[in-house]
Every structure is written in structure tokens, then in C-alpha cells.
Amino acid sequence: MITFSATENIYIDTNPAKRAYQKIQENPMSGWLTIPTPETNLEDIKLTAQKINADSDFLICIGIGGSYLGHRAIIEALGNNSKTKILYAGNSLSTKSLHKIINEIGDANFSLNVISKSGTTTEPAIAFRILKQKLIEKYGEEEAANRIYATTDSKNGALKSEATKNDYKAFIIPDNIGGRYSVLTPVGLLPLAVAGLNIDDFIHGANELFKNPEPAYQYAILRTLCAERGYDTEVLATFDPEMHYFAEWWKQLFGESEGKNHQGIFPASVIYTTDLHSLGQYIQEGRRNIFETFIGFKDAKEDLTIPESVEDLDSLNYLAGKSLTYVNKKAYEATVDAHRAGGIPVFEIKIDGQIDETSLGGLIAFFELSCAISATLQNVDPFNQPGVEAYKTNMFRLLGKPGYTN
Ligand code: PA5
């Protein structure tokens, strides 16, 4: 279960959020509210994952933005339970990164999961072309085609055409779901299943939140109020370093959904206590345009106890016998109090569970819903990203892409 709380015990009127939610339900891009989607065949995903686990030491997930951040967030947070290591390509144009992947694979067996809704995004398309060539060199055309899994649109795009022509195994990204809302479709579910994670629990966690959306309403209302009062930067704070990619997913979700018409809350993130020794100073005493949202899970199962020392040279004996989790928890409480006292509006999202598939599924749904509501309350379309085109047009012109030259 997820609960939400704010700086002070204030009454939050969630009626505007409920009205925004009604609008969202009527929006043709709200397919992500029904999970699994009618197009998603969970058995097929699980069987495909078994095949990949049986024949591949590596699965390279090729995609960018919403086509990769969600599943990477979950896999980095939970770890990989399978023998198939997941690598990520096509999320930049860096030669070094792609070389690193090619070197890491070496002579091992591998497969590709190319993920692109439009099927035309440059970064994954280039990585796919290069890695597909490696696959063909190693296995020949026919077996290479057996090792390519295309997650894309049901009808349109270059990737769809190629998948049909070469008979790649294909998974559908439904028409009514955009990239950054797609982690609970095959975009995320196939890589998660290959990593040996429980996709049923993940879906269950999300649906629990959709059944009880009140905390998401509260968060959406309060962050919108913050924006109206000039707090134009939100910092997502976690005390669990394995949540780093989750924060990256969150930034993409909110940044692309809200940052339009010269407005929107700038999404930033910190990993504490690490960043208490860097950005913590700014947050405590810098410009007062920041509000902060903490994510707190239940204690981890595994723990470490701080040992007693006879000499106590480091003066830590006052903590002897205490667990590291206990200390991390006290650091969390201390930081929340310090930042509140420093004039930062602080929100807390508390998850009544450890970091697992169910809690992360719930958190994904929590943020998807609150993001769509917040954007709607700020009168922007939560589901488009027109601003992304500007760099592409310039880049295509510079690269001499047909149709883009002057
Ligand atoms: O959220 C979005 O829609 C974007 O971040 C896309 O996911 C990203 O641009 C990749 O697009 P595509 O899946 O079409 O390659």
C-alpha cells in the first residue's frame, strides 16, 4: 500500500484531481489505465523469456526514453534473477557505449529486443543496425531472425515493416499508450520476465494503486499548488541507491509530460545520503524555489550490524549493535526535518513494503496517474512531446537526411 503525506497536516481538496482524472479517462491515449492491456499476452511473454533464458547469455534491449527507462529502472532496483544478463543499447549515440557492449558480449550467445513505438527513432535504429549485423555474422540470417524480438506498433513504422518482412517475433505497443506510460506493456514486461522478475506481481501492484488512487490525487494537487506558488523545481529523494534509474524514469515521465508552453515543474533527483554531501547544501540553504518528495520503503530483509570496537578509535561505539538500515532511517528522518526547517515543502510517499515487484508496480502506477493529473491541472497535454522534434530536425538537416536539407 502507498500513502502520501505533506509538510503539515493540511486538508487537501482532491476534487480537482478527480475531475482531471475523468478527463484523462476520456483521452484516447489513456490505454495504460487498463493493465494488462487487451493486446498483451502474458503467457507468450513468459514463454519467450524462457526461450531467451535458454539460448542467450545476454539480451540487449535497444530503445530510448520511454522505450527503455521503465524496465531498466525496475531491473536496476531489483537485480537480475536470471542467467541472462540484460544490456542497454540505443539510448545514446556514444561510440564508446556501444563498443563496451560489443566487447562485453564477446563470443557469448545473445539476442536483441528492439523497442520503438514509432519504429523510426534514430538512436535505437542505428544501434539495431549495428548489433543486427553482429548477430547475422555470428548466427547467419535465419537464426539471427530467431533471436530478434521487436516491440513496436501494431501497424506502422519502419521497425514494424522490417519485423513483418523478416518474420521477427513481435510484441505490440498499443496505439493508445505513449512511450513513457508503457512500462506495464510488453515494452517493460518482456525484459522484466527475461530478468526473472515476477511480472504478475508487478501488474498486481499497479492495479492495486489504480483501485485506490487517492494518494496520487493528493500528490498531484500539492505539487500543482507548489508550482502556483513559485516552487518550480521538484527534487525526488531516495535513500536507496538502487533506485537511481527509477528516478531517471520519473524525470523523463514528468519532464516530457509537463514541460510545455514555457511552464512546468523542473524534475530533479538526489540519492541520499550520497547527495547530502553535494546538492544537500543547495537544498538546505540555496534558492527557495524547491520542493522535495521523499520515497520511503519498509526496511530491507538483509541487514548489517555495526560491530563493537574495544578501542573505539572512530568513536562509533554508541552505534554498536545497531543495524545499517536503522542508521539510514534516522538519516532519512533527520533530512526530512532539516529540509522542512530550512523552508522546503516536503512530501513523503511511503510504501508499506520492501523494494519488490509489487511495490514498484504500485509506484509506477502512482506516478503515471499523478503525472497525467498534474499536467492536466496545469493545462498541458500529458501525452505529447512536441519539443523533442526541434533537435531532431536540426540533426537531420546536419546529417543530410533526405527531406531535411535546405
Ligand atoms: O515518452 C515518449 O513517448 C518518448 O520518450 C519515447 O518513448 C522515445 O522518444 C522513444 O520513442 P520510440 O519508442 O518511438 O522510439
Coordinates of C-alpha atoms and ligand atoms in Angstrom, one line a residue:
M1 CA 0.0 0.0 0.0
I2 CA 1.1 3.5 -0.8
T3 CA 0.4 6.5 1.4
F4 CA 1.2 10.2 0.9
S5 CA 1.8 12.9 3.4
A6 CA 2.7 16.6 3.3
T7 CA 4.7 19.1 5.4
E8 CA 1.9 19.8 7.7
N9 CA -1.3 18.0 8.4
I10 CA -3.3 20.1 5.9
Y11 CA -6.6 19.3 4.3
I12 CA -6.2 18.5 0.6
D13 CA -9.3 19.0 -1.6
T14 CA -8.8 16.3 -4.2
N15 CA -11.9 17.2 -6.2
P16 CA -10.0 19.0 -9.0
A17 CA -7.8 15.9 -9.3
K18 CA -10.8 13.7 -9.6
R19 CA -12.2 15.9 -12.4
A20 CA -8.9 15.8 -14.1
Y21 CA -8.9 12.0 -13.8
Q22 CA -12.3 11.9 -15.6
K23 CA -10.8 13.9 -18.5
I24 CA -7.8 11.6 -18.6
Q25 CA -10.1 8.5 -18.8
E26 CA -11.8 10.1 -21.9
N27 CA -8.4 10.8 -23.5
P28 CA -7.6 8.4 -26.4
M29 CA -4.0 8.0 -25.0
S30 CA -5.1 6.5 -21.7
G31 CA -4.8 2.8 -22.5
W32 CA -2.2 2.5 -19.7
L33 CA -5.1 2.6 -17.1
T34 CA -6.1 -0.9 -18.1
I35 CA -3.3 -3.4 -17.2
P36 CA -2.6 -5.8 -18.8
T37 CA -3.8 -4.3 -22.0
P38 CA -6.1 -6.5 -24.2
E39 CA -3.2 -6.8 -26.7
T40 CA -0.8 -8.2 -24.0
N41 CA -0.4 -11.9 -23.9
L42 CA 1.4 -12.6 -20.6
E43 CA 1.9 -16.3 -21.3
D44 CA 3.5 -15.5 -24.6
I45 CA 5.8 -13.1 -22.9
K46 CA 6.8 -15.7 -20.2
L47 CA 7.4 -18.4 -22.8
T48 CA 9.5 -16.0 -24.9
A49 CA 11.5 -15.1 -21.8
Q50 CA 12.1 -18.8 -21.1
K51 CA 13.4 -19.2 -24.7
I52 CA 15.8 -16.3 -24.3
N53 CA 17.0 -17.6 -20.9
A54 CA 17.7 -20.9 -22.5
D55 CA 19.6 -19.7 -25.6
S56 CA 21.1 -16.3 -24.6
D57 CA 23.8 -15.2 -22.1
F58 CA 22.9 -11.6 -22.9
L59 CA 19.7 -9.8 -24.0
I60 CA 20.4 -6.4 -25.4
C61 CA 17.4 -4.1 -25.0
I62 CA 17.6 -1.4 -27.7
G63 CA 15.5 1.7 -27.0
I64 CA 15.5 5.2 -25.7
G65 CA 13.3 7.4 -23.4
G66 CA 10.0 5.6 -22.6
S67 CA 11.1 2.6 -24.5
Y68 CA 13.9 1.7 -22.0
L69 CA 13.9 3.7 -18.8
G70 CA 11.0 2.0 -17.1
H71 CA 12.3 -1.6 -17.4
R72 CA 15.8 -0.5 -16.6
A73 CA 14.5 1.2 -13.5
I74 CA 12.9 -2.0 -12.2
I75 CA 15.7 -4.3 -13.2
E76 CA 18.4 -2.0 -11.6
A77 CA 16.2 -1.7 -8.4
L78 CA 15.5 -5.4 -8.0
G79 CA 18.5 -7.0 -9.7
N80 CA 18.6 -9.7 -12.3
N81 CA 17.4 -13.2 -11.1
S82 CA 18.2 -15.0 -14.3
K83 CA 21.4 -16.2 -16.0
T84 CA 20.7 -13.9 -19.0
K85 CA 22.3 -10.5 -18.4
I86 CA 20.4 -7.5 -19.7
L87 CA 22.4 -4.8 -21.5
Y88 CA 21.0 -1.5 -22.8
A89 CA 21.8 0.0 -26.2
G90 CA 20.4 2.7 -28.5
N91 CA 19.9 5.2 -25.6
S92 CA 22.7 7.5 -26.9
L93 CA 24.9 7.9 -29.9
S94 CA 28.0 7.2 -27.9
T95 CA 30.6 5.0 -29.8
K96 CA 32.2 4.1 -26.5
S97 CA 29.0 2.8 -25.0
L98 CA 28.2 0.6 -28.0
H99 CA 31.8 -0.7 -28.2
K100 CA 31.6 -1.6 -24.5
I101 CA 28.5 -3.7 -25.1
I102 CA 30.1 -5.4 -28.2
N103 CA 33.2 -6.2 -26.1
E104 CA 31.2 -7.4 -23.2
I105 CA 29.3 -9.9 -25.3
G106 CA 32.5 -11.3 -26.8
D107 CA 31.8 -14.8 -28.1
A108 CA 28.8 -15.3 -25.8
N109 CA 25.3 -16.1 -27.1
F110 CA 23.0 -13.1 -27.3
S111 CA 19.6 -11.9 -28.5
L112 CA 18.1 -8.5 -29.3
N113 CA 14.9 -6.9 -28.0
V114 CA 14.5 -3.8 -30.2
I115 CA 11.8 -1.5 -28.7
S116 CA 10.4 1.5 -30.5
K117 CA 6.8 2.6 -30.8
S118 CA 7.4 4.9 -33.8
G119 CA 9.9 2.4 -35.2
T120 CA 11.9 5.4 -36.6
T121 CA 13.8 6.8 -33.7
T122 CA 17.4 7.4 -34.8
E123 CA 19.4 6.3 -31.7
P124 CA 17.8 2.8 -31.4
A125 CA 17.6 2.4 -35.2
I126 CA 21.4 2.9 -35.6
A127 CA 22.2 0.6 -32.6
F128 CA 19.9 -2.0 -34.0
R129 CA 21.5 -1.9 -37.5
I130 CA 25.0 -2.3 -36.0
L131 CA 24.0 -5.1 -33.5
K132 CA 21.9 -6.9 -36.0
Q133 CA 24.9 -7.1 -38.3
K134 CA 26.9 -8.7 -35.4
L135 CA 24.1 -11.1 -34.8
I136 CA 24.0 -12.1 -38.5
E137 CA 27.8 -12.5 -38.6
K138 CA 27.6 -14.9 -35.6
Y139 CA 24.5 -16.9 -36.4
G140 CA 23.6 -16.4 -40.1
E141 CA 20.4 -14.7 -41.3
E142 CA 17.9 -17.3 -40.3
E143 CA 19.0 -17.9 -36.7
A144 CA 19.6 -14.1 -36.3
A145 CA 16.0 -13.5 -37.2
N146 CA 15.0 -16.1 -34.4
R147 CA 16.9 -14.0 -31.9
I148 CA 15.4 -10.6 -32.7
Y149 CA 12.3 -9.6 -30.7
A150 CA 10.6 -6.4 -31.9
T151 CA 8.4 -4.5 -29.6
T152 CA 6.6 -1.9 -31.7
D153 CA 3.4 -0.5 -33.1
S154 CA 0.8 -3.0 -34.4
K155 CA 0.7 -1.4 -37.9
N156 CA 3.1 1.5 -38.6
G157 CA 6.7 2.3 -38.7
A158 CA 10.0 1.0 -40.2
L159 CA 10.5 -1.5 -37.4
K160 CA 7.1 -3.0 -37.9
S161 CA 7.7 -3.4 -41.6
E162 CA 11.1 -5.0 -41.0
A163 CA 9.7 -7.3 -38.3
T164 CA 6.9 -8.5 -40.7
K165 CA 9.3 -8.9 -43.7
N166 CA 11.9 -10.9 -41.7
D167 CA 9.4 -12.7 -39.5
Y168 CA 10.8 -11.5 -36.2
K169 CA 8.8 -12.3 -33.1
A170 CA 6.8 -9.1 -32.4
F171 CA 5.1 -7.6 -29.4
I172 CA 2.6 -4.8 -29.7
I173 CA 2.8 -1.4 -28.0
P174 CA -0.9 -0.5 -28.1
D175 CA -2.0 2.6 -30.1
N176 CA -3.5 4.2 -27.0
I177 CA -0.3 4.2 -24.9
G178 CA 2.7 6.5 -25.4
G179 CA 6.3 5.6 -24.6
R180 CA 6.7 7.0 -21.1
Y181 CA 3.4 5.3 -20.0
S182 CA 4.3 2.0 -21.5
V183 CA 6.4 0.1 -18.9
L184 CA 3.4 -2.2 -18.0
T185 CA 3.1 -3.3 -21.6
P186 CA 5.5 -5.7 -23.4
V187 CA 7.9 -2.7 -23.6
G188 CA 8.7 -3.4 -19.9
L189 CA 7.2 -6.8 -19.3
L190 CA 9.4 -8.8 -21.7
P191 CA 12.8 -7.5 -20.3
L192 CA 11.4 -8.0 -16.7
A193 CA 10.4 -11.5 -17.4
V194 CA 13.8 -12.3 -19.0
A195 CA 15.4 -10.9 -15.8
G196 CA 13.4 -13.5 -13.9
L197 CA 11.2 -10.9 -12.2
N198 CA 7.6 -11.6 -11.4
I199 CA 5.5 -9.7 -13.9
D200 CA 2.2 -10.8 -12.3
D201 CA 3.2 -9.2 -9.0
F202 CA 4.3 -6.1 -10.9
I203 CA 0.9 -5.8 -12.6
H204 CA -0.9 -6.6 -9.4
G205 CA 0.9 -3.8 -7.6
A206 CA -0.1 -1.3 -10.3
N207 CA -3.7 -2.4 -10.3
E208 CA -3.9 -2.0 -6.5
L209 CA -2.9 1.6 -6.9
F210 CA -5.4 2.2 -9.7
K211 CA -8.1 0.8 -7.4
N212 CA -7.1 3.2 -4.7
P213 CA -5.8 6.4 -6.4
E214 CA -6.4 8.8 -3.5
P215 CA -2.6 9.2 -2.7
A216 CA -1.9 10.0 -6.3
Y217 CA -4.7 12.7 -6.3
Q218 CA -3.1 14.3 -3.2
Y219 CA 0.3 14.4 -4.6
A220 CA -0.9 15.8 -7.9
I221 CA -2.8 18.6 -6.1
L222 CA 0.0 19.6 -3.8
R223 CA 2.7 19.7 -6.5
T224 CA 0.4 21.8 -8.6
L225 CA -0.2 24.2 -5.6
C226 CA 3.6 24.3 -5.2
A227 CA 4.0 25.3 -8.9
E228 CA 1.4 28.1 -8.5
R229 CA 3.4 29.5 -5.5
G230 CA 6.6 29.7 -7.4
Y231 CA 8.2 26.4 -6.3
D232 CA 9.2 25.5 -9.9
T233 CA 11.7 22.6 -9.1
E234 CA 10.8 19.3 -7.6
V235 CA 13.6 17.1 -6.1
L236 CA 12.8 13.4 -5.8
A237 CA 14.8 12.0 -2.9
T238 CA 15.5 8.4 -2.1
F239 CA 17.8 6.7 0.4
D240 CA 18.2 3.6 -1.8
P241 CA 21.0 4.0 -4.4
E242 CA 19.5 1.1 -6.4
M243 CA 16.6 3.5 -7.1
H244 CA 18.8 5.7 -9.3
Y245 CA 17.2 4.6 -12.6
F246 CA 13.8 4.8 -11.1
A247 CA 14.5 8.5 -10.6
E248 CA 15.7 8.7 -14.2
W249 CA 12.4 7.2 -15.3
W250 CA 10.5 9.6 -13.1
K251 CA 12.3 12.6 -14.5
Q252 CA 11.5 11.5 -18.1
L253 CA 7.9 10.9 -17.2
F254 CA 7.3 14.3 -15.6
G255 CA 9.7 16.3 -17.8
E256 CA 8.2 15.2 -21.1
S257 CA 4.6 15.3 -19.8
E258 CA 4.7 18.7 -18.1
G259 CA 7.4 20.9 -19.7
K260 CA 5.4 22.7 -22.3
N261 CA 4.2 26.3 -23.2
H262 CA 7.2 27.7 -21.2
Q263 CA 5.8 26.2 -17.9
G264 CA 6.1 23.0 -15.8
I265 CA 7.9 21.9 -12.7
F266 CA 11.6 21.0 -13.4
P267 CA 12.1 17.4 -12.2
A268 CA 15.5 16.7 -10.4
S269 CA 16.6 13.9 -8.2
V270 CA 19.0 13.0 -5.5
I271 CA 20.3 9.8 -3.9
Y272 CA 20.8 10.3 -0.2
T273 CA 22.9 10.2 1.9
T274 CA 25.4 10.5 -1.0
D275 CA 24.0 13.8 -2.3
L276 CA 23.7 15.3 1.2
H277 CA 27.4 15.9 0.7
S278 CA 26.8 17.7 -2.6
L279 CA 23.3 19.1 -3.6
G280 CA 22.2 18.8 0.1
Q281 CA 23.9 22.2 0.8
Y282 CA 21.9 23.9 -2.0
I283 CA 18.7 22.3 -0.9
Q284 CA 19.2 23.3 2.7
E285 CA 20.3 26.9 2.0
G286 CA 20.0 27.8 -1.7
R287 CA 17.2 29.5 -3.6
R288 CA 13.8 28.7 -2.1
N289 CA 12.1 27.5 -5.3
I290 CA 12.4 23.8 -4.5
F291 CA 10.0 21.3 -3.0
E292 CA 11.1 17.8 -2.2
T293 CA 9.4 14.4 -2.5
F294 CA 10.8 11.6 -0.4
I295 CA 10.2 7.9 -1.3
G296 CA 10.4 5.6 1.7
F297 CA 10.2 1.8 1.7
K298 CA 9.9 -0.7 4.6
D299 CA 13.2 -2.0 5.9
A300 CA 15.2 -4.3 3.7
K301 CA 15.3 -8.0 4.7
E302 CA 19.1 -8.2 4.6
D303 CA 21.0 -6.1 7.1
L304 CA 24.4 -5.4 8.5
T305 CA 25.1 -4.8 12.2
I306 CA 27.7 -2.3 13.3
P307 CA 30.3 -4.1 15.4
E308 CA 31.6 -3.1 18.8
S309 CA 35.3 -2.0 18.9
V310 CA 37.5 -2.3 22.0
E311 CA 39.5 0.8 21.3
D312 CA 36.6 2.8 19.8
L313 CA 39.1 5.0 17.9
D314 CA 36.4 6.1 15.5
S315 CA 34.0 6.9 18.4
L316 CA 31.3 4.8 16.8
N317 CA 30.6 2.6 19.8
Y318 CA 27.4 4.5 20.5
L319 CA 26.1 2.7 17.4
A320 CA 27.5 -0.7 18.2
G321 CA 24.8 -3.4 17.7
K322 CA 22.6 -1.1 15.6
S323 CA 21.9 -2.0 12.0
L324 CA 22.9 0.0 9.0
T325 CA 19.2 0.2 8.0
Y326 CA 18.5 1.8 11.4
V327 CA 21.1 4.5 10.8
N328 CA 19.9 5.1 7.2
K329 CA 16.3 5.5 8.6
K330 CA 17.5 8.0 11.1
A331 CA 19.4 9.9 8.3
Y332 CA 16.1 10.0 6.4
E333 CA 14.1 11.4 9.4
A334 CA 16.9 13.9 10.1
T335 CA 17.0 15.1 6.5
V336 CA 13.2 15.5 6.2
D337 CA 13.2 17.6 9.4
A338 CA 16.2 19.7 8.4
H339 CA 14.8 20.5 5.0
R340 CA 11.4 21.3 6.4
A341 CA 13.0 23.6 8.9
G342 CA 15.0 25.2 6.0
G343 CA 11.8 26.2 4.3
I344 CA 11.4 23.4 1.8
P345 CA 7.9 22.0 1.3
V346 CA 8.4 18.3 1.9
F347 CA 6.2 15.4 0.7
E348 CA 6.6 11.8 1.7
I349 CA 5.5 8.8 -0.4
K350 CA 5.5 5.8 2.0
I351 CA 5.4 2.3 0.7
D352 CA 4.2 -0.4 3.0
G353 CA 6.5 -3.0 1.6
Q354 CA 10.1 -3.6 0.6
I355 CA 11.5 -2.8 -2.8
D356 CA 9.9 -5.6 -4.8
E357 CA 7.8 -6.1 -7.9
T358 CA 4.5 -5.3 -6.1
S359 CA 5.7 -2.1 -4.6
L360 CA 7.4 -0.9 -7.7
G361 CA 4.4 -1.7 -9.8
G362 CA 2.3 0.4 -7.4
L363 CA 4.9 3.3 -7.5
I364 CA 4.9 3.2 -11.3
A365 CA 1.1 3.5 -11.4
F366 CA 1.2 6.2 -8.7
F367 CA 3.5 8.4 -10.7
E368 CA 1.8 7.7 -14.1
L369 CA -1.5 8.7 -12.7
S370 CA -0.3 11.7 -10.7
C371 CA 1.7 12.9 -13.6
A372 CA -1.2 12.8 -16.1
I373 CA -3.4 14.6 -13.5
S374 CA -0.8 17.2 -12.7
A375 CA -0.2 18.0 -16.4
T376 CA -4.0 18.2 -16.9
L377 CA -4.3 20.6 -13.9
Q378 CA -1.6 22.8 -15.5
N379 CA -3.5 22.7 -18.8
V380 CA -0.9 20.9 -20.8
D381 CA -1.3 17.6 -22.8
P382 CA 0.3 14.9 -20.6
F383 CA 0.8 12.6 -23.6
N384 CA 2.6 14.5 -26.3
Q385 CA 6.2 15.8 -26.5
P386 CA 6.4 18.3 -29.4
G387 CA 9.5 19.9 -28.1
V388 CA 11.6 16.8 -28.8
E389 CA 11.3 17.4 -32.6
A390 CA 13.5 20.6 -32.6
Y391 CA 16.8 18.9 -32.1
K392 CA 15.8 16.1 -34.5
T393 CA 15.0 18.5 -37.3
N394 CA 18.4 20.2 -36.9
M395 CA 20.3 17.0 -36.6
F396 CA 18.6 15.5 -39.7
R397 CA 19.5 18.7 -41.6
L398 CA 23.1 18.5 -40.5
L399 CA 23.3 14.8 -41.3
G400 CA 21.7 15.4 -44.8
K401 CA 18.7 13.2 -44.3
P402 CA 16.5 13.3 -47.4
G403 CA 13.7 15.8 -47.0
Y404 CA 15.5 17.8 -44.3
T405 CA 18.2 19.6 -46.4
N406 CA 17.6 23.3 -47.4
Ligands
PA5_1 O1 7.7 9.0 -23.9 C1 7.9 9.0 -25.1 O2 7.0 9.0 -25.9 C2 9.3 9.1 -25.6 O3 10.2 9.2 -24.6 C3 9.6 7.9 -26.4 O4 9.5 6.8 -25.6 C4 11.0 7.9 -27.0 O5 11.2 9.1 -27.7 C5 11.3 6.7 -27.9 O6 10.3 6.7 -28.9 P1 10.1 5.4 -29.8 O7 9.6 4.3 -28.9 O8 9.1 5.8 -30.8 O9 11.4 5.0 -30.4

